[in-house]
Coordinates of C-alpha atoms and ligand atoms in Angstrom, one line a residue:
M848 CA 13.5 6.2 -7.5
L849 CA 14.3 3.4 -9.9
P850 CA 16.9 4.7 -12.4
A851 CA 15.3 2.8 -15.3
A852 CA 12.0 4.6 -14.6
Q853 CA 13.8 8.0 -14.8
F854 CA 15.1 7.2 -18.2
A855 CA 11.7 5.9 -19.4
M856 CA 10.1 9.2 -18.2
A857 CA 12.6 11.3 -20.0
A858 CA 12.0 9.3 -23.2
A859 CA 8.2 9.3 -23.0
D860 CA 7.7 12.2 -25.4
I861 CA 4.7 10.8 -27.3
H862 CA 1.1 12.0 -27.9
H863 CA -1.6 10.0 -26.2
R864 CA -3.9 9.6 -29.2
T865 CA -1.5 7.6 -31.2
P866 CA -0.9 3.9 -32.0
E867 CA 2.4 4.2 -30.2
F868 CA 0.7 5.3 -26.9
R869 CA -2.1 2.7 -27.3
A870 CA 0.5 -0.1 -27.6
M871 CA 2.3 1.2 -24.5
Y872 CA -0.9 1.6 -22.5
Q873 CA -2.2 -1.8 -23.3
R874 CA 1.2 -3.4 -22.4
V875 CA 1.3 -1.6 -19.0
L876 CA -2.3 -2.4 -18.2
G877 CA -1.4 -6.1 -18.8
Q878 CA 1.6 -5.8 -16.6
L879 CA -0.4 -4.1 -14.0
R880 CA -2.9 -6.9 -13.9
A881 CA -0.1 -9.4 -13.5
F882 CA 1.5 -7.3 -10.7
I883 CA -1.7 -6.9 -8.8
G884 CA -2.3 -10.6 -9.3
S885 CA -6.0 -10.7 -10.4
K886 CA -8.1 -11.6 -13.4
N887 CA -10.2 -8.6 -12.8
D888 CA -10.1 -5.5 -15.0
V889 CA -7.6 -2.9 -13.8
I890 CA -8.0 0.8 -14.0
L891 CA -5.2 3.3 -14.1
M892 CA -5.8 6.9 -13.2
A893 CA -3.9 10.2 -13.1
A894 CA -4.3 10.9 -9.4
S895 CA -2.6 10.2 -6.1
G896 CA -3.8 7.1 -4.2
T897 CA -6.6 9.0 -2.6
G898 CA -8.2 9.5 -6.1
A899 CA -8.7 5.8 -6.4
M900 CA -10.1 5.7 -2.8
E901 CA -12.6 8.4 -3.8
A902 CA -13.5 6.5 -7.0
S903 CA -14.2 3.4 -5.0
V904 CA -16.7 5.3 -2.8
S905 CA -18.3 7.5 -5.5
N906 CA -18.7 4.6 -8.0
L907 CA -19.9 1.9 -5.5
T908 CA -22.3 3.7 -3.2
S909 CA -25.5 5.7 -3.3
P910 CA -26.4 8.4 -0.7
G911 CA -27.8 6.7 2.4
D912 CA -26.1 3.4 1.7
R913 CA -24.9 1.7 4.9
V914 CA -21.1 1.0 4.8
L915 CA -18.6 -0.3 7.3
V916 CA -15.2 1.3 7.8
L917 CA -12.4 -0.6 9.6
T918 CA -10.0 1.9 10.9
A919 CA -6.9 2.0 13.1
G920 CA -5.0 5.0 11.8
K921 CA -4.9 8.1 9.6
F922 CA -5.6 6.2 6.4
G923 CA -8.5 4.4 7.9
E924 CA -9.9 7.7 9.0
R925 CA -9.7 8.8 5.4
W926 CA -12.2 6.1 4.5
T927 CA -14.6 7.4 7.2
A928 CA -14.3 11.0 5.9
L929 CA -14.7 9.9 2.3
T930 CA -17.7 7.7 2.8
K931 CA -19.4 10.5 4.9
A932 CA -18.6 13.0 2.2
F933 CA -20.6 10.9 -0.3
G934 CA -23.6 10.7 2.0
C935 CA -23.2 7.1 3.3
Q936 CA -24.5 6.0 6.6
V937 CA -21.1 4.9 8.1
D938 CA -20.6 2.3 10.8
V939 CA -17.1 2.3 12.1
V940 CA -15.0 -0.4 13.8
T941 CA -11.9 1.2 15.4
A942 CA -8.8 -0.2 17.0
P943 CA -6.2 1.9 18.9
Y944 CA -3.3 3.2 16.8
G945 CA -0.7 0.5 16.4
Q946 CA -3.2 -2.3 16.6
T947 CA -5.5 -4.2 14.3
F948 CA -9.2 -4.7 14.9
A949 CA -10.8 -7.8 16.5
L950 CA -12.7 -9.9 14.1
D951 CA -15.5 -10.3 16.6
A952 CA -16.0 -6.6 16.5
V953 CA -16.2 -6.7 12.7
R954 CA -18.7 -9.5 12.8
A955 CA -20.8 -7.6 15.2
A956 CA -20.7 -4.4 13.2
L957 CA -21.6 -6.1 9.9
K958 CA -25.3 -5.7 9.2
P959 CA -27.6 -7.4 6.6
D960 CA -27.8 -4.1 4.7
T961 CA -24.1 -3.3 4.8
R962 CA -23.3 -2.5 1.2
A963 CA -19.5 -2.2 1.3
V964 CA -16.6 -2.7 3.7
Y965 CA -13.6 -0.4 3.5
M966 CA -10.2 -1.2 5.0
Q967 CA -6.4 -0.9 4.6
A968 CA -4.2 -3.9 4.0
T969 CA -1.4 -2.0 5.8
E970 CA -2.0 1.1 7.8
T971 CA 1.1 3.2 6.8
S972 CA 0.6 5.7 9.6
T973 CA 1.1 3.1 12.4
G974 CA 3.0 0.3 10.7
A975 CA 0.2 -2.2 11.4
R976 CA -0.9 -5.0 9.0
H977 CA -4.6 -5.8 8.9
D978 CA -5.9 -9.3 8.2
V979 CA -7.6 -8.9 4.8
A980 CA -8.0 -12.6 4.3
A981 CA -9.9 -13.0 7.6
V982 CA -12.2 -10.1 6.8
A983 CA -12.9 -11.5 3.3
E984 CA -13.6 -15.0 4.9
L985 CA -15.9 -13.4 7.4
L986 CA -17.9 -11.7 4.7
R987 CA -18.1 -14.9 2.7
S988 CA -19.3 -17.0 5.6
A989 CA -21.9 -14.4 6.6
K990 CA -23.1 -14.5 3.0
S991 CA -22.8 -10.7 3.0
E992 CA -23.6 -8.7 -0.1
A993 CA -21.1 -6.1 1.0
L994 CA -18.3 -5.4 -1.4
L995 CA -14.8 -5.5 0.1
V996 CA -12.7 -2.5 -0.8
V997 CA -9.0 -2.7 0.2
D998 CA -6.6 0.2 0.3
A999 CA -3.5 -1.7 -0.5
I1000 CA -1.5 1.4 -1.4
T1001 CA 1.4 0.2 0.7
G1002 CA 0.1 -3.4 0.8
L1003 CA 0.7 -4.2 -2.9
G1004 CA 4.3 -5.4 -3.3
T1005 CA 4.8 -5.8 0.4
T1006 CA 2.0 -8.3 1.4
H1007 CA 0.6 -11.4 -0.2
L1008 CA -2.9 -10.7 -1.4
E1009 CA -4.9 -13.5 -3.1
I1010 CA -7.4 -11.1 -4.7
D1011 CA -9.5 -13.6 -6.7
E1012 CA -9.3 -16.5 -4.3
W1013 CA -10.3 -14.3 -1.3
G1014 CA -12.8 -12.4 -3.4
L1015 CA -11.5 -8.9 -2.9
D1016 CA -13.7 -6.6 -4.9
V1017 CA -11.5 -3.5 -5.2
V1018 CA -7.8 -3.4 -4.5
I1019 CA -6.1 0.0 -4.7
G1020 CA -2.4 0.9 -5.3
G1021 CA -0.4 4.0 -5.9
S1022 CA 2.7 4.7 -7.9
Q1023 CA 4.9 6.3 -5.3
K1024 CA 4.9 3.3 -3.0
A1025 CA 6.2 -0.2 -3.8
V1026 CA 6.6 0.4 -7.5
M1027 CA 9.4 2.9 -7.0
I1028 CA 8.3 5.7 -9.3
P1029 CA 7.1 9.3 -8.6
P1030 CA 3.6 10.0 -7.2
G1031 CA 0.8 10.7 -9.6
L1032 CA -0.7 7.4 -10.7
A1033 CA -3.4 5.4 -8.8
Y1034 CA -4.6 2.0 -9.9
L1035 CA -7.2 -0.5 -8.8
S1036 CA -8.6 -3.9 -9.7
V1037 CA -12.4 -4.2 -9.9
S1038 CA -14.4 -7.4 -9.5
E1039 CA -17.3 -8.3 -11.7
R1040 CA -19.6 -7.9 -8.6
A1041 CA -18.3 -4.3 -8.2
W1042 CA -18.9 -3.5 -11.9
Q1043 CA -22.4 -4.7 -11.5
R1044 CA -22.9 -2.6 -8.5
M1045 CA -22.0 0.5 -10.5
E1046 CA -25.0 -0.1 -12.8
T1047 CA -27.3 1.0 -10.0
T1048 CA -25.3 3.3 -7.7
K1049 CA -26.3 6.9 -7.6
N1050 CA -23.4 9.0 -6.2
P1051 CA -22.1 11.6 -8.5
R1052 CA -18.8 11.0 -10.4
Y1053 CA -17.2 12.4 -13.5
Y1054 CA -13.4 12.4 -13.7
F1055 CA -13.3 9.3 -11.6
D1056 CA -16.0 7.4 -13.5
L1057 CA -14.6 3.9 -13.6
R1058 CA -17.0 2.5 -16.2
R1059 CA -16.0 5.2 -18.6
E1060 CA -12.3 4.5 -18.0
R1061 CA -12.9 0.8 -18.5
K1062 CA -14.5 1.5 -21.9
S1063 CA -11.6 3.6 -23.0
A1064 CA -9.0 1.1 -21.7
A1065 CA -10.6 -1.6 -23.9
N1066 CA -9.5 0.6 -26.8
G1067 CA -6.0 1.2 -25.4
E1068 CA -6.8 4.7 -24.3
S1069 CA -7.7 6.6 -21.2
A1070 CA -10.8 8.8 -21.0
Y1071 CA -8.8 12.0 -20.4
T1072 CA -5.2 13.0 -21.0
P1073 CA -3.1 10.3 -19.3
A1074 CA 0.1 10.9 -17.3
V1075 CA 2.1 9.6 -20.2
A1076 CA 5.5 9.9 -18.6
L1077 CA 4.4 8.1 -15.4
I1078 CA 2.8 5.3 -17.4
A1079 CA 6.1 4.8 -19.2
A1080 CA 7.9 4.8 -15.8
L1081 CA 5.4 2.2 -14.5
G1082 CA 6.1 0.0 -17.4
A1083 CA 9.9 0.3 -16.8
A1084 CA 9.3 -0.5 -13.1
F1085 CA 7.4 -3.6 -14.0
D1086 CA 10.1 -4.6 -16.4
Y1087 CA 12.6 -4.2 -13.6
I1088 CA 10.5 -6.2 -11.1
A1089 CA 10.0 -9.0 -13.7
G1090 CA 13.7 -8.9 -14.4
Q1091 CA 14.4 -9.9 -10.8
A1092 CA 12.6 -13.2 -11.6
G1093 CA 13.7 -14.2 -15.1
G1094 CA 10.9 -12.1 -16.7
D1095 CA 8.0 -13.4 -14.6
L1096 CA 6.2 -10.4 -13.1
A1097 CA 4.1 -12.4 -10.6
I1098 CA 7.2 -14.1 -9.3
G1099 CA 9.0 -10.8 -9.4
R1100 CA 6.3 -9.3 -7.2
D1101 CA 6.7 -12.1 -4.7
T1102 CA 10.4 -11.4 -4.7
L1103 CA 9.6 -7.8 -4.0
I1104 CA 7.4 -8.9 -1.1
D1105 CA 10.1 -11.2 0.3
N1106 CA 12.5 -8.3 0.1
A1107 CA 10.2 -6.0 2.1
E1108 CA 9.6 -8.8 4.6
T1109 CA 13.3 -9.3 5.0
C1110 CA 14.1 -5.6 5.5
A1111 CA 11.3 -5.2 8.0
A1112 CA 12.3 -8.3 10.0
M1113 CA 15.9 -7.0 10.1
T1114 CA 14.7 -3.6 11.3
R1115 CA 12.5 -5.2 14.0
A1116 CA 15.4 -7.4 15.2
A1117 CA 17.7 -4.4 15.5
L1118 CA 15.5 -2.3 17.7
P1119 CA 15.8 -3.8 21.3
A1120 CA 19.6 -3.4 21.4
M1121 CA 19.2 0.4 20.8
G1122 CA 16.4 0.8 23.4
L1123 CA 13.8 1.2 20.7
R1124 CA 10.4 -0.5 20.6
L1125 CA 7.9 -1.4 17.9
F1126 CA 4.7 0.7 17.8
A1127 CA 2.7 -2.1 16.3
P1128 CA 4.3 -5.3 17.8
D1129 CA 1.3 -7.6 17.4
A1130 CA 0.8 -7.2 13.6
P1131 CA 3.7 -5.4 12.1
A1132 CA 3.6 -4.5 8.4
A1133 CA 6.4 -5.2 6.0
A1134 CA 5.8 -1.9 4.2
V1135 CA 7.0 0.3 7.0
T1136 CA 8.2 -0.1 10.6
A1137 CA 6.9 2.4 13.1
I1138 CA 9.2 2.8 16.1
L1139 CA 8.8 4.3 19.5
P1140 CA 11.7 6.4 20.7
P1141 CA 13.1 6.0 24.2
E1142 CA 11.0 7.4 27.0
G1143 CA 11.1 11.2 27.1
V1144 CA 12.7 11.6 23.6
D1145 CA 10.9 13.4 20.8
S1146 CA 11.0 11.2 17.7
G1147 CA 11.7 14.3 15.6
V1148 CA 15.2 14.4 17.1
I1149 CA 16.0 11.0 15.6
V1150 CA 14.5 12.0 12.2
K1151 CA 16.5 15.2 12.2
E1152 CA 19.8 13.5 13.2
M1153 CA 19.3 10.8 10.5
K1154 CA 18.8 13.6 7.9
T1155 CA 21.6 15.9 8.9
R1156 CA 24.3 13.3 9.6
F1157 CA 23.5 10.7 7.0
A1158 CA 21.0 12.3 4.5
L1159 CA 18.6 9.5 5.3
T1160 CA 14.9 10.3 5.2
L1161 CA 12.9 8.6 7.9
T1162 CA 9.4 9.9 8.6
N1163 CA 7.9 11.3 11.7
G1164 CA 4.4 10.3 13.0
Q1165 CA 1.4 11.8 11.3
G1166 CA -1.1 14.1 13.1
E1167 CA -1.2 13.4 16.8
M1168 CA 1.5 10.8 16.5
K1169 CA 4.1 13.4 15.5
G1170 CA 6.9 13.3 18.0
R1171 CA 5.7 10.0 19.4
I1172 CA 6.9 7.6 16.7
F1173 CA 9.2 7.6 13.6
R1174 CA 8.9 5.3 10.6
V1175 CA 11.4 3.4 8.4
A1176 CA 10.1 2.4 4.9
H1177 CA 10.9 -0.9 3.4
L1178 CA 8.9 -0.7 0.2
G1179 CA 10.3 -0.1 -3.2
Y1180 CA 13.9 0.5 -4.1
F1181 CA 15.4 -0.7 -0.8
D1182 CA 17.3 -3.9 -0.2
P1183 CA 18.9 -5.6 2.8
L1184 CA 22.1 -3.7 2.4
D1185 CA 20.3 -0.4 2.4
T1186 CA 18.6 -1.6 5.6
L1187 CA 22.0 -2.4 7.2
A1188 CA 23.0 1.2 6.3
V1189 CA 19.9 2.6 8.0
I1190 CA 20.5 0.4 11.1
G1191 CA 24.1 1.5 11.1
A1192 CA 23.1 5.1 11.1
L1193 CA 20.5 4.5 13.8
E1194 CA 23.3 3.0 15.9
Q1195 CA 25.3 6.1 15.6
V1196 CA 22.3 8.2 16.7
A1197 CA 21.6 5.8 19.6
H1198 CA 25.2 5.9 20.7
D1199 CA 26.0 9.6 20.2
T1200 CA 22.7 11.4 20.6
L1201 CA 20.4 9.2 22.7
K1202 CA 23.3 7.8 24.7
T1203 CA 21.3 4.6 25.1
P1204 CA 22.4 3.0 28.4
G1205 CA 24.3 -0.2 27.8
F1206 CA 24.3 0.1 24.0
K1207 CA 27.4 -1.2 22.2
L1208 CA 28.0 -0.2 18.6
G1209 CA 27.4 -3.2 16.4
A1210 CA 24.8 -4.9 18.6
A1211 CA 21.8 -3.9 16.5
L1212 CA 23.7 -4.6 13.3
A1213 CA 24.6 -8.1 14.6
A1214 CA 20.9 -8.9 15.3
A1215 CA 19.9 -7.7 11.8
Q1216 CA 22.7 -9.7 10.1
Q1217 CA 21.4 -12.8 11.9
I1218 CA 18.0 -12.3 10.4
L1219 CA 19.3 -11.7 7.0
S1220 CA 21.4 -14.8 7.1
A1221 CA 18.5 -16.9 8.4
R1222 CA 16.0 -15.6 5.9
T1223 CA 18.4 -16.0 3.0
K1224 CA 18.8 -19.7 3.9
Q1225 CA 15.1 -20.1 4.3
L1226 CA 14.2 -18.4 1.0
T1227 CA 16.9 -20.3 -0.9
A1228 CA 15.5 -23.6 0.5
T1229 CA 11.9 -22.7 -0.5
R1230 CA 12.9 -21.8 -4.0
Q1231 CA 14.7 -25.1 -4.7
Ligands
PLP2763 C1 0.1 6.8 0.8 C2 -1.2 6.2 1.2 C3 -2.4 6.6 0.7 C4 -2.6 7.6 -0.4 O1 -2.1 8.8 -0.2 P1 -2.0 9.8 -1.4 O2 -1.3 10.9 -0.7 O3 -3.3 10.2 -1.9 O4 -1.2 9.1 -2.4 C5 -3.6 5.9 1.1 N1 -3.5 4.9 1.9 C6 -2.3 4.4 2.4 C7 -2.4 3.3 3.4 C8 -1.1 5.1 2.1 O5 0.0 4.6 2.5

């Protein structure tokens, strides 16, 4: 976690119905809008990311509404479960784990009465990136009335999203991912079209009533007791991100995205030398890299070795992908030097534990170093 956020949390000993809190809340909401990169109103809630996912179903649909879910992993499946839980009639476009969906399939599944489309920007369970811009364009060219709702919980801060230009109606983020603070806050941007939809939708909502939160936010308050310490931490994280770019939060966010892209590209380049392969080679996300272990090896062995030898936390696959893949995160408080350390540790595991045939220590690091050098040159050139 970001050290400055830890200090901010420890110092955030203020009551939430005070001018002091209202000033902080308004400041953080302003920063949040700049970070997300939209003119739309943003809502901050005390919940994990799934709370904001639920809010974007309960607030935007009525029982019986036809919706379209695009899914290729565990988080996509959450959209299916959530929309069904709220009584929607759910059409689903699926792609195999590790892949992204074909646009033709999306076009074919979109009906004149589709009221909303739910998707991920990056599917954290498989390391795949979905083409949000293309789906938005498809909805626009089809003159669809469907709202586009994007779970960007690991997409924000790792992937460029032009929310207003593409017309993304709801974009969701969560505190424990790219903004480097503990779990417990979810946030979302909401378009004017989506606010209007809420005037007529009938699904039940109470704690996650977005219109009520919007009203309170206009007065610098939250409807219920806010997670004061986490909000202070979020403000400190935004200060840090802006500080990376001379105080400009939008440029700081782009720097954060470049950083994730660099770490991900370094990791991808390092794999072949160690006999490891990408799980989502066609559309890899910058948020996280999902990796296939060598044939016949349980990925849990690699996760465990990394933990016991180097105190490094990689994650195993979720659900039925457990044992089949492992994942390296690039979002948040990681930089290229951390990535070199992770690759160095993976080299040790490849060499000593997996005994990868033909592998020479340093080969994966050399490949990653080449990427870092090339990307640094490229980024320096584009910034001049
Ligand atoms: C982490 C994550 C979520 C939210 O999970 P919570 O446990 O509710 O915070 C949702 N979608 C994606 C893509 C995620 O990575």
